[in-house]
Amino acid sequence: TINQHSGSVRRLDHNNTGRTTAIMKITASFSLVVPALLSGTAYGFGLSMPGQAQALRLPTSAAASVSASNTRLAMSAVADDVEAKKEIEEADEMPESLVRDEDGPDGNYPMRRKMEQMLREAQISITESIEKIDGGATFHEDAWLRPDGGGGRSRVLADGKVWEKAGVNLSVVYGSMAPQALAAATERSGNRPEPGPDGKVPFFAAGLSCVMHPRNPLCPTMHFNYRYFETDGGIWWFGGGQDITPCYVNEDDMKHFHGSLKAVCDKHDPEYYPKFKKWADDYFKIQHRGETRGLGGIFFDDLDDRDPDEIFEFVKALSNNVVDAYGPIIEKHKDDEFTQKQKEWQLMRRGRYVEFNLVYDRGTIFGLKTGGRIESILMSLPETARWEYDHQPVEGSPEADFIDATKNSREWV
C-alpha cells in the first residue's frame, strides 16, 4: 500500500475520450504488495493513487485468498519481510509489456510475458462487457510504471446504472521477501528457493483482481483474482478463483454460476471443481457468525503440480469465463423491482462482507497491522452497509433460507 508521497505519476482517464488528467506526485513503498498478491486479496496490489480512491470510490479486490491456516503471516509479519520500494514514473500510455526484458535465464521470461498479456486482454474484455451491461457509466483508467520494470493499470466504474462500484485491476510487481514470509505463503507447496546475499528472495508477480458491487439487492456481488508468482531460482505457482455473494438464494442463478465454473474445471481436471469449491467454502467462512460470506465459487493457490503451460491454459480459460459466469445473472435481475425491506437486507449482508474482510482477510489484516494506507486497504468494501442488533430472519422467509445456505454448504451442480 502506498504510504509515502513524492516522485511522480500521471493519471490517465480513458472514459472514451482519450483525455489525460491530473498529474500527481508519488513514491510508492510496496511493502504490502506481496501479501496481497500471495493471498489474492490484491486491492490493486496496493498501487492506488493517493486521493483517488476516495474520489472514485474504487473497489479493487476482495478476491479469493489463501486458507485460514495462513493468516498467521498477516498477524505476525512486519513490513520489512516484503519489500518492493520503487519510484514511479509518469505513464502517458502503457508500454507493450511491464515485464523486464532481461528476465531470461534467471526466470521463466516466456511465462511472465504470456501471463501478463493474457491478463491485459482479459481486463479489457471484461471491462468492455461490464460497460455494455451497465449501460450508463464507463470505466476510467489509471496507469503507472516503475523505471526498472513493473507497474499496473486500474479500470474503475463508479455510480453506474447497475453497479455502485466496480474495479478490474492489473499489476505486475517485482520485489523481495524474507524467507519466513515466503515459507508461510507456500506451506502447501513445500518448494523453497534459496535466499540471496541479503537474506531475501527476489520475486515476480502478476495478477488481475476485481470486485463488483451492484445496486439491486437481487443482483449478487462478485469478485475474482487470477495470479502468477515466481521467485528467482525457478520456484513458481498459480492461484486464483471467482466467487459470488448474493443476498437471496436463486437456484437457477447458482446452478448457472457454479455450473459455468465446473464446466471450465472439468475440461482440465475432473477433480478441480469439487476440490476448489470446498476450498472456497472453507476460506470465506465468517467464523464468529458460523456462516459464509456468500454462496461460494472456486479458489485455489500454490498450484504447481503439473506443467506450467497446462495450468496457464486453465487460468486463461477461467479468466475468459468471468463474464459468462456472472453477466447473465446480472442481465436477468438488473431491472427487477425490489422492496425497501430487500434493500435493507442487502445492506445487512454487506455488513457481513465487511466483517469478513476486516476480521479474516489476510491482505486486509496485513495492511492494518503494518501501517498501510487505510484508503487503499479498505477500497474493496461496499459504499454502504447496515447492522441491526440481534437481527433474526423470519422462519420460512427467503432471508432465512439464505442464512441456511451460508451455514450449510449446498451442492449447486
Short mmCIF file of C-alpha atoms in Angstrom, two decimals:
data_model
loop_
_atom_site.label_atom_id
_atom_site.label_comp_id
_atom_site.label_asym_id
_atom_site.label_seq_id
_atom_site.Cartn_x
_atom_site.Cartn_y
_atom_site.Cartn_z
CA THR A 1 0.00 0.00 0.00
CA ILE A 2 1.32 3.41 -0.89
CA ASN A 3 2.38 5.17 2.27
CA GLN A 4 4.92 7.76 1.14
CA HIS A 5 4.46 10.56 -1.34
CA SER A 6 6.93 12.20 -3.68
CA GLY A 7 8.17 11.09 -7.13
CA SER A 8 5.65 11.36 -9.97
CA VAL A 9 2.83 9.55 -11.72
CA ARG A 10 0.28 10.56 -14.33
CA ARG A 11 -3.34 9.54 -14.01
CA LEU A 12 -4.97 8.51 -17.27
CA ASP A 13 -8.67 8.98 -17.93
CA HIS A 14 -9.81 6.83 -20.83
CA ASN A 15 -13.51 7.41 -20.43
CA ASN A 16 -13.82 7.05 -24.21
CA THR A 17 -12.24 10.47 -24.55
CA GLY A 18 -8.52 9.75 -24.54
CA ARG A 19 -8.04 12.60 -22.07
CA THR A 20 -5.02 12.66 -19.80
CA THR A 21 -5.87 14.20 -16.45
CA ALA A 22 -4.24 15.14 -13.18
CA ILE A 23 -0.51 14.65 -12.71
CA MET A 24 0.32 13.53 -9.18
CA LYS A 25 3.49 13.21 -7.15
CA ILE A 26 4.17 9.92 -5.51
CA THR A 27 6.80 7.46 -4.35
CA ALA A 28 5.44 4.00 -3.61
CA SER A 29 6.57 1.85 -0.74
CA PHE A 30 5.20 -1.50 -1.84
CA SER A 31 5.87 -3.34 1.41
CA LEU A 32 2.25 -4.54 1.48
CA VAL A 33 2.02 -5.67 -2.12
CA VAL A 34 3.25 -9.22 -1.79
CA PRO A 35 0.98 -10.49 1.00
CA ALA A 36 -1.94 -9.22 -1.06
CA LEU A 37 -0.62 -10.99 -4.15
CA LEU A 38 0.04 -14.17 -2.22
CA SER A 39 -3.43 -14.15 -0.73
CA GLY A 40 -5.20 -12.95 -3.84
CA THR A 41 -6.61 -10.03 -1.92
CA ALA A 42 -4.89 -7.61 -4.15
CA TYR A 43 -6.63 -4.24 -3.73
CA GLY A 44 -4.93 -3.30 -6.96
CA PHE A 45 -1.87 -4.80 -5.26
CA GLY A 46 -1.62 -1.63 -3.16
CA LEU A 47 -0.92 0.57 -6.16
CA SER A 48 -3.81 3.02 -5.93
CA MET A 49 -3.15 6.72 -6.25
CA PRO A 50 -3.35 8.88 -3.10
CA GLY A 51 -6.55 10.89 -3.03
CA GLN A 52 -8.09 8.98 -5.92
CA ALA A 53 -9.59 6.05 -4.05
CA GLN A 54 -11.99 8.22 -2.10
CA ALA A 55 -12.93 10.40 -5.05
CA LEU A 56 -13.68 7.45 -7.33
CA ARG A 57 -14.71 5.09 -4.51
CA LEU A 58 -12.65 2.42 -6.26
CA PRO A 59 -13.13 -1.17 -5.17
CA THR A 60 -10.29 -3.29 -6.32
CA SER A 61 -10.37 -6.74 -4.94
CA ALA A 62 -11.61 -8.92 -2.23
CA ALA A 63 -10.61 -11.76 -4.39
CA ALA A 64 -10.01 -15.35 -3.31
CA SER A 65 -7.46 -15.64 -0.53
CA VAL A 66 -5.35 -18.43 0.86
CA SER A 67 -6.61 -20.80 3.53
CA ALA A 68 -7.20 -19.56 7.07
CA SER A 69 -4.17 -21.52 8.22
CA ASN A 70 -2.00 -18.93 6.51
CA THR A 71 -3.42 -15.98 8.43
CA ARG A 72 -0.50 -16.13 10.83
CA LEU A 73 1.57 -14.40 8.14
CA ALA A 74 -0.79 -11.46 8.31
CA MET A 75 -0.86 -11.39 12.07
CA SER A 76 2.87 -11.64 12.65
CA ALA A 77 4.56 -10.23 9.55
CA VAL A 78 6.36 -6.91 9.53
CA ALA A 79 6.79 -4.65 6.56
CA ASP A 80 10.48 -5.45 6.28
CA ASP A 81 9.63 -9.04 5.34
CA VAL A 82 8.39 -7.90 1.95
CA GLU A 83 9.92 -5.06 0.01
CA ALA A 84 9.49 -3.59 -3.43
CA LYS A 85 10.12 0.12 -2.96
CA LYS A 86 10.45 1.83 -6.33
CA GLU A 87 10.00 5.29 -7.77
CA ILE A 88 7.03 5.55 -10.12
CA GLU A 89 7.32 7.28 -13.49
CA GLU A 90 4.76 9.21 -15.48
CA ALA A 91 2.71 6.89 -17.70
CA ASP A 92 1.26 8.61 -20.75
CA GLU A 93 0.41 5.17 -22.08
CA MET A 94 1.03 1.57 -21.17
CA PRO A 95 4.12 0.03 -22.79
CA GLU A 96 3.83 -3.20 -24.73
CA SER A 97 4.94 -5.10 -21.65
CA LEU A 98 5.64 -4.39 -17.98
CA VAL A 99 7.98 -7.39 -17.72
CA ARG A 100 11.69 -6.67 -17.68
CA ASP A 101 13.46 -7.59 -20.91
CA GLU A 102 16.32 -9.22 -19.02
CA ASP A 103 14.08 -11.84 -17.38
CA GLY A 104 15.82 -14.63 -19.24
CA PRO A 105 17.92 -17.43 -17.72
CA ASP A 106 17.10 -16.48 -14.10
CA GLY A 107 13.35 -16.60 -14.64
CA ASN A 108 10.63 -18.04 -16.83
CA TYR A 109 10.53 -15.00 -19.08
CA PRO A 110 8.12 -16.53 -21.65
CA MET A 111 5.59 -17.38 -18.92
CA ARG A 112 5.88 -13.95 -17.32
CA ARG A 113 5.19 -12.27 -20.64
CA LYS A 114 2.45 -14.71 -21.59
CA MET A 115 0.66 -14.32 -18.27
CA GLU A 116 0.84 -10.54 -18.38
CA GLN A 117 -0.51 -10.44 -21.93
CA MET A 118 -3.37 -12.78 -21.09
CA LEU A 119 -4.35 -10.69 -18.07
CA ARG A 120 -4.20 -7.47 -20.09
CA GLU A 121 -6.54 -8.91 -22.68
CA ALA A 122 -8.88 -10.25 -20.01
CA GLN A 123 -9.02 -6.87 -18.29
CA ILE A 124 -10.04 -5.13 -21.49
CA SER A 125 -12.58 -7.78 -22.46
CA ILE A 126 -14.18 -7.91 -19.00
CA THR A 127 -14.47 -4.14 -18.59
CA GLU A 128 -15.93 -3.70 -22.08
CA SER A 129 -18.55 -6.35 -21.36
CA ILE A 130 -19.43 -4.84 -17.99
CA GLU A 131 -19.84 -1.39 -19.55
CA LYS A 132 -22.36 -2.81 -22.01
CA ILE A 133 -24.34 -4.48 -19.24
CA ASP A 134 -24.32 -1.33 -17.09
CA GLY A 135 -25.50 0.85 -19.94
CA GLY A 136 -24.57 4.06 -18.16
CA ALA A 137 -21.13 4.55 -16.63
CA THR A 138 -17.83 3.73 -18.28
CA PHE A 139 -14.51 2.66 -16.86
CA HIS A 140 -11.81 5.21 -16.07
CA GLU A 141 -8.21 4.11 -16.30
CA ASP A 142 -5.17 4.79 -14.12
CA ALA A 143 -1.74 3.60 -15.28
CA TRP A 144 1.68 3.77 -13.65
CA LEU A 145 5.20 2.49 -14.34
CA ARG A 146 8.43 1.93 -12.45
CA PRO A 147 11.81 2.58 -14.08
CA ASP A 148 13.26 -0.90 -13.53
CA GLY A 149 10.16 -2.77 -14.61
CA GLY A 150 6.66 -3.40 -13.40
CA GLY A 151 3.63 -1.22 -12.92
CA GLY A 152 -0.09 -1.56 -13.32
CA ARG A 153 -3.38 -0.44 -14.72
CA SER A 154 -6.65 0.08 -12.84
CA ARG A 155 -10.00 0.33 -14.56
CA VAL A 156 -12.75 1.77 -12.40
CA LEU A 157 -16.51 2.20 -12.90
CA ALA A 158 -18.37 4.32 -10.36
CA ASP A 159 -22.01 5.37 -9.95
CA GLY A 160 -23.29 3.23 -12.77
CA LYS A 161 -26.87 2.26 -13.51
CA VAL A 162 -26.23 -1.31 -12.41
CA TRP A 163 -23.06 -1.15 -10.30
CA GLU A 164 -22.36 1.26 -7.47
CA LYS A 165 -18.70 0.25 -7.58
CA ALA A 166 -16.71 -1.95 -9.94
CA GLY A 167 -12.97 -2.22 -10.49
CA VAL A 168 -10.72 -4.50 -12.52
CA ASN A 169 -7.04 -4.05 -11.74
CA LEU A 170 -3.84 -5.34 -13.35
CA SER A 171 -0.49 -5.31 -11.55
CA VAL A 172 2.98 -6.55 -12.42
CA VAL A 173 5.32 -6.38 -9.43
CA TYR A 174 9.00 -7.01 -8.66
CA GLY A 175 10.45 -7.11 -5.18
CA SER A 176 11.97 -9.31 -2.47
CA MET A 177 10.74 -11.03 0.67
CA ALA A 178 12.21 -12.67 3.73
CA PRO A 179 12.31 -16.50 3.64
CA GLN A 180 9.86 -16.77 6.55
CA ALA A 181 7.25 -14.74 4.67
CA LEU A 182 7.64 -16.94 1.61
CA ALA A 183 7.53 -20.10 3.71
CA ALA A 184 4.23 -19.08 5.29
CA ALA A 185 2.77 -18.32 1.90
CA THR A 186 3.85 -21.61 0.30
CA GLU A 187 3.32 -24.08 3.13
CA ARG A 188 1.17 -26.36 0.98
CA SER A 189 3.66 -26.48 -1.90
CA GLY A 190 6.81 -27.15 0.09
CA ASN A 191 9.04 -25.60 -2.58
CA ARG A 192 11.58 -23.23 -1.07
CA PRO A 193 14.04 -21.07 -3.02
CA GLU A 194 17.37 -20.13 -1.51
CA PRO A 195 17.64 -16.50 -0.31
CA GLY A 196 20.12 -14.12 -1.90
CA PRO A 197 23.14 -12.49 -0.23
CA ASP A 198 20.85 -10.02 1.55
CA GLY A 199 18.85 -12.86 3.07
CA LYS A 200 15.80 -12.17 0.94
CA VAL A 201 14.21 -13.88 -2.05
CA PRO A 202 13.64 -11.83 -5.24
CA PHE A 203 10.21 -12.37 -6.78
CA PHE A 204 7.97 -11.53 -9.70
CA ALA A 205 4.17 -11.45 -9.50
CA ALA A 206 1.42 -10.64 -11.98
CA GLY A 207 -2.29 -10.66 -11.31
CA LEU A 208 -5.72 -9.41 -12.27
CA SER A 209 -8.21 -8.66 -9.49
CA CYS A 210 -11.81 -7.46 -9.38
CA VAL A 211 -14.79 -6.71 -7.17
CA MET A 212 -18.25 -5.57 -8.31
CA HIS A 213 -20.99 -4.24 -6.00
CA PRO A 214 -24.38 -3.84 -7.76
CA ARG A 215 -27.22 -1.59 -6.63
CA ASN A 216 -30.11 -4.04 -6.89
CA PRO A 217 -30.34 -6.46 -3.93
CA LEU A 218 -31.42 -9.17 -6.37
CA CYS A 219 -28.09 -8.83 -8.19
CA PRO A 220 -25.10 -10.52 -6.49
CA THR A 221 -21.70 -9.08 -5.72
CA MET A 222 -18.83 -10.89 -7.46
CA HIS A 223 -15.08 -10.91 -7.22
CA PHE A 224 -12.24 -12.79 -8.78
CA ASN A 225 -8.45 -12.85 -8.79
CA TYR A 226 -6.04 -14.75 -11.02
CA ARG A 227 -2.29 -14.53 -10.48
CA TYR A 228 1.16 -15.96 -11.20
CA PHE A 229 4.05 -15.79 -8.73
CA GLU A 230 7.69 -16.68 -9.35
CA THR A 231 10.94 -16.35 -7.43
CA ASP A 232 14.46 -16.19 -8.77
CA GLY A 233 15.66 -19.74 -8.89
CA GLY A 234 12.61 -21.11 -10.64
CA ILE A 235 10.03 -21.59 -7.87
CA TRP A 236 6.60 -20.71 -9.31
CA TRP A 237 2.88 -21.20 -8.75
CA PHE A 238 -0.54 -20.05 -9.92
CA GLY A 239 -3.50 -19.05 -7.78
CA GLY A 240 -6.94 -17.54 -8.05
CA GLY A 241 -10.65 -18.08 -8.08
CA GLN A 242 -14.05 -16.49 -8.55
CA ASP A 243 -16.91 -16.37 -6.06
CA ILE A 244 -20.34 -14.85 -5.72
CA THR A 245 -22.10 -13.04 -2.87
CA PRO A 246 -25.86 -12.72 -3.39
CA CYS A 247 -28.44 -11.71 -0.79
CA TYR A 248 -31.01 -14.33 -1.72
CA VAL A 249 -30.88 -17.93 -2.88
CA ASN A 250 -31.82 -18.30 -6.51
CA GLU A 251 -31.29 -21.92 -7.50
CA ASP A 252 -31.15 -21.19 -11.21
CA ASP A 253 -28.57 -18.44 -10.73
CA MET A 254 -26.37 -20.66 -8.57
CA LYS A 255 -26.65 -23.54 -11.00
CA HIS A 256 -25.54 -21.22 -13.76
CA PHE A 257 -22.65 -19.69 -11.85
CA HIS A 258 -21.29 -22.90 -10.35
CA GLY A 259 -22.08 -24.86 -13.50
CA SER A 260 -20.09 -22.41 -15.58
CA LEU A 261 -17.06 -22.77 -13.27
CA LYS A 262 -17.43 -26.55 -13.17
CA ALA A 263 -17.53 -26.77 -16.96
CA VAL A 264 -14.20 -24.97 -17.20
CA CYS A 265 -12.67 -27.03 -14.39
CA ASP A 266 -13.86 -30.34 -15.84
CA LYS A 267 -12.13 -29.66 -19.15
CA HIS A 268 -8.80 -29.51 -17.31
CA ASP A 269 -9.22 -31.91 -14.39
CA PRO A 270 -12.46 -33.52 -13.09
CA GLU A 271 -11.12 -33.20 -9.54
CA TYR A 272 -10.65 -29.45 -9.77
CA TYR A 273 -14.22 -28.25 -9.18
CA PRO A 274 -15.11 -30.27 -6.05
CA LYS A 275 -11.69 -29.59 -4.55
CA PHE A 276 -11.65 -25.87 -5.32
CA LYS A 277 -15.32 -25.37 -4.37
CA LYS A 278 -14.65 -26.81 -0.91
CA TRP A 279 -11.56 -24.63 -0.61
CA ALA A 280 -13.66 -21.53 -1.31
CA ASP A 281 -16.38 -22.62 1.14
CA ASP A 282 -13.77 -23.17 3.85
CA TYR A 283 -11.88 -19.95 3.31
CA PHE A 284 -14.77 -17.50 3.01
CA LYS A 285 -16.23 -18.52 6.37
CA ILE A 286 -17.13 -15.82 8.87
CA GLN A 287 -16.10 -17.87 11.86
CA HIS A 288 -17.77 -15.74 14.54
CA ARG A 289 -21.08 -15.92 12.67
CA GLY A 290 -20.84 -19.55 11.62
CA GLU A 291 -21.76 -18.56 8.06
CA THR A 292 -20.02 -17.99 4.76
CA ARG A 293 -19.78 -14.54 3.26
CA GLY A 294 -21.67 -15.63 0.15
CA LEU A 295 -22.53 -18.77 -1.79
CA GLY A 296 -19.08 -19.75 -2.88
CA GLY A 297 -17.37 -20.47 -6.14
CA ILE A 298 -13.85 -21.80 -6.53
CA PHE A 299 -10.49 -20.96 -5.02
CA PHE A 300 -7.01 -22.46 -5.46
CA ASP A 301 -3.47 -21.49 -4.53
CA ASP A 302 0.09 -22.84 -4.80
CA LEU A 303 -0.96 -24.67 -7.96
CA ASP A 304 2.30 -26.12 -9.31
CA ASP A 305 1.63 -29.85 -9.60
CA ARG A 306 1.86 -30.10 -13.39
CA ASP A 307 3.35 -28.43 -16.43
CA PRO A 308 3.10 -24.62 -16.06
CA ASP A 309 1.72 -24.23 -19.57
CA GLU A 310 -1.10 -26.60 -18.68
CA ILE A 311 -2.00 -24.60 -15.58
CA PHE A 312 -1.71 -21.38 -17.57
CA GLU A 313 -4.34 -22.64 -20.01
CA PHE A 314 -6.61 -23.44 -17.06
CA VAL A 315 -6.21 -19.95 -15.58
CA LYS A 316 -6.72 -18.39 -19.01
CA ALA A 317 -9.94 -20.31 -19.51
CA LEU A 318 -11.24 -19.18 -16.12
CA SER A 319 -10.32 -15.55 -16.82
CA ASN A 320 -12.15 -15.70 -20.14
CA ASN A 321 -15.15 -17.23 -18.36
CA VAL A 322 -15.65 -14.45 -15.77
CA VAL A 323 -18.37 -12.59 -17.66
CA ASP A 324 -20.06 -15.78 -18.89
CA ALA A 325 -20.40 -16.95 -15.28
CA TYR A 326 -21.62 -13.63 -13.87
CA GLY A 327 -23.02 -11.46 -16.65
CA PRO A 328 -26.22 -13.40 -17.45
CA ILE A 329 -27.25 -13.31 -13.77
CA ILE A 330 -26.95 -9.52 -13.73
CA GLU A 331 -28.75 -9.17 -17.07
CA LYS A 332 -31.57 -11.29 -15.67
CA HIS A 333 -32.07 -9.26 -12.49
CA LYS A 334 -30.75 -5.73 -13.03
CA ASP A 335 -34.22 -4.33 -13.75
CA ASP A 336 -36.08 -6.40 -11.15
CA GLU A 337 -38.25 -4.44 -8.76
CA PHE A 338 -37.32 -4.69 -5.10
CA THR A 339 -38.70 -3.53 -1.78
CA GLN A 340 -37.21 -1.38 0.93
CA LYS A 341 -37.05 -4.49 3.11
CA GLN A 342 -34.94 -6.26 0.47
CA LYS A 343 -32.63 -3.26 0.22
CA GLU A 344 -32.16 -3.25 3.98
CA TRP A 345 -31.36 -6.97 3.86
CA GLN A 346 -28.74 -6.28 1.18
CA LEU A 347 -27.14 -3.69 3.44
CA MET A 348 -27.07 -6.17 6.32
CA ARG A 349 -25.41 -8.80 4.10
CA ARG A 350 -22.90 -6.16 3.06
CA GLY A 351 -22.20 -5.80 6.76
CA ARG A 352 -21.19 -9.45 6.78
CA TYR A 353 -18.97 -8.75 3.78
CA VAL A 354 -17.26 -6.00 5.77
CA GLU A 355 -16.86 -8.27 8.80
CA PHE A 356 -15.10 -10.94 6.78
CA ASN A 357 -12.74 -8.51 5.12
CA LEU A 358 -11.77 -6.73 8.32
CA VAL A 359 -11.56 -9.75 10.61
CA TYR A 360 -10.32 -12.63 8.45
CA ASP A 361 -9.00 -11.40 5.13
CA ARG A 362 -5.24 -11.84 5.13
CA GLY A 363 -4.40 -8.93 2.86
CA THR A 364 -6.54 -6.52 4.86
CA ILE A 365 -5.14 -7.68 8.19
CA PHE A 366 -1.56 -7.37 6.95
CA GLY A 367 -2.16 -3.82 5.75
CA LEU A 368 -3.77 -2.74 9.02
CA LYS A 369 -1.08 -4.40 11.17
CA THR A 370 1.78 -2.79 9.28
CA GLY A 371 0.52 0.78 8.99
CA GLY A 372 -0.57 0.74 5.38
CA ARG A 373 -2.61 3.47 3.72
CA ILE A 374 -6.16 2.97 5.02
CA GLU A 375 -8.00 4.31 1.97
CA SER A 376 -6.21 1.80 -0.24
CA ILE A 377 -6.64 -1.12 2.14
CA LEU A 378 -10.39 -0.62 2.51
CA MET A 379 -11.26 0.08 -1.11
CA SER A 380 -12.86 -3.32 -1.63
CA LEU A 381 -15.61 -2.55 0.85
CA PRO A 382 -19.11 -1.56 -0.30
CA GLU A 383 -20.18 2.07 -0.14
CA THR A 384 -22.90 1.38 2.43
CA ALA A 385 -23.62 -1.38 4.95
CA ARG A 386 -26.02 -1.96 7.86
CA TRP A 387 -26.00 -3.67 11.25
CA GLU A 388 -29.11 -4.36 13.31
CA TYR A 389 -28.90 -5.66 16.84
CA ASP A 390 -29.67 -9.39 17.05
CA HIS A 391 -31.49 -9.43 13.73
CA GLN A 392 -33.14 -12.78 13.07
CA PRO A 393 -34.86 -13.51 9.74
CA VAL A 394 -38.44 -14.74 9.97
CA GLU A 395 -38.59 -18.52 9.87
CA GLY A 396 -39.51 -19.77 6.41
CA SER A 397 -38.63 -16.45 4.74
CA PRO A 398 -36.27 -16.05 1.76
CA GLU A 399 -33.82 -14.36 4.11
CA ALA A 400 -33.87 -17.35 6.45
CA ASP A 401 -33.28 -19.69 3.51
CA PHE A 402 -30.23 -17.67 2.54
CA ILE A 403 -28.81 -17.88 6.05
CA ASP A 404 -29.29 -21.63 5.97
CA ALA A 405 -27.33 -21.81 2.72
CA THR A 406 -24.45 -19.89 4.32
CA LYS A 407 -24.42 -22.19 7.35
CA ASN A 408 -24.87 -25.47 5.48
CA SER A 409 -22.87 -25.69 2.27
CA ARG A 410 -25.01 -26.73 -0.69
CA GLU A 411 -24.13 -28.53 -3.88
CA TRP A 412 -25.42 -26.46 -6.75
CA VAL A 413 -24.44 -28.70 -9.65
#
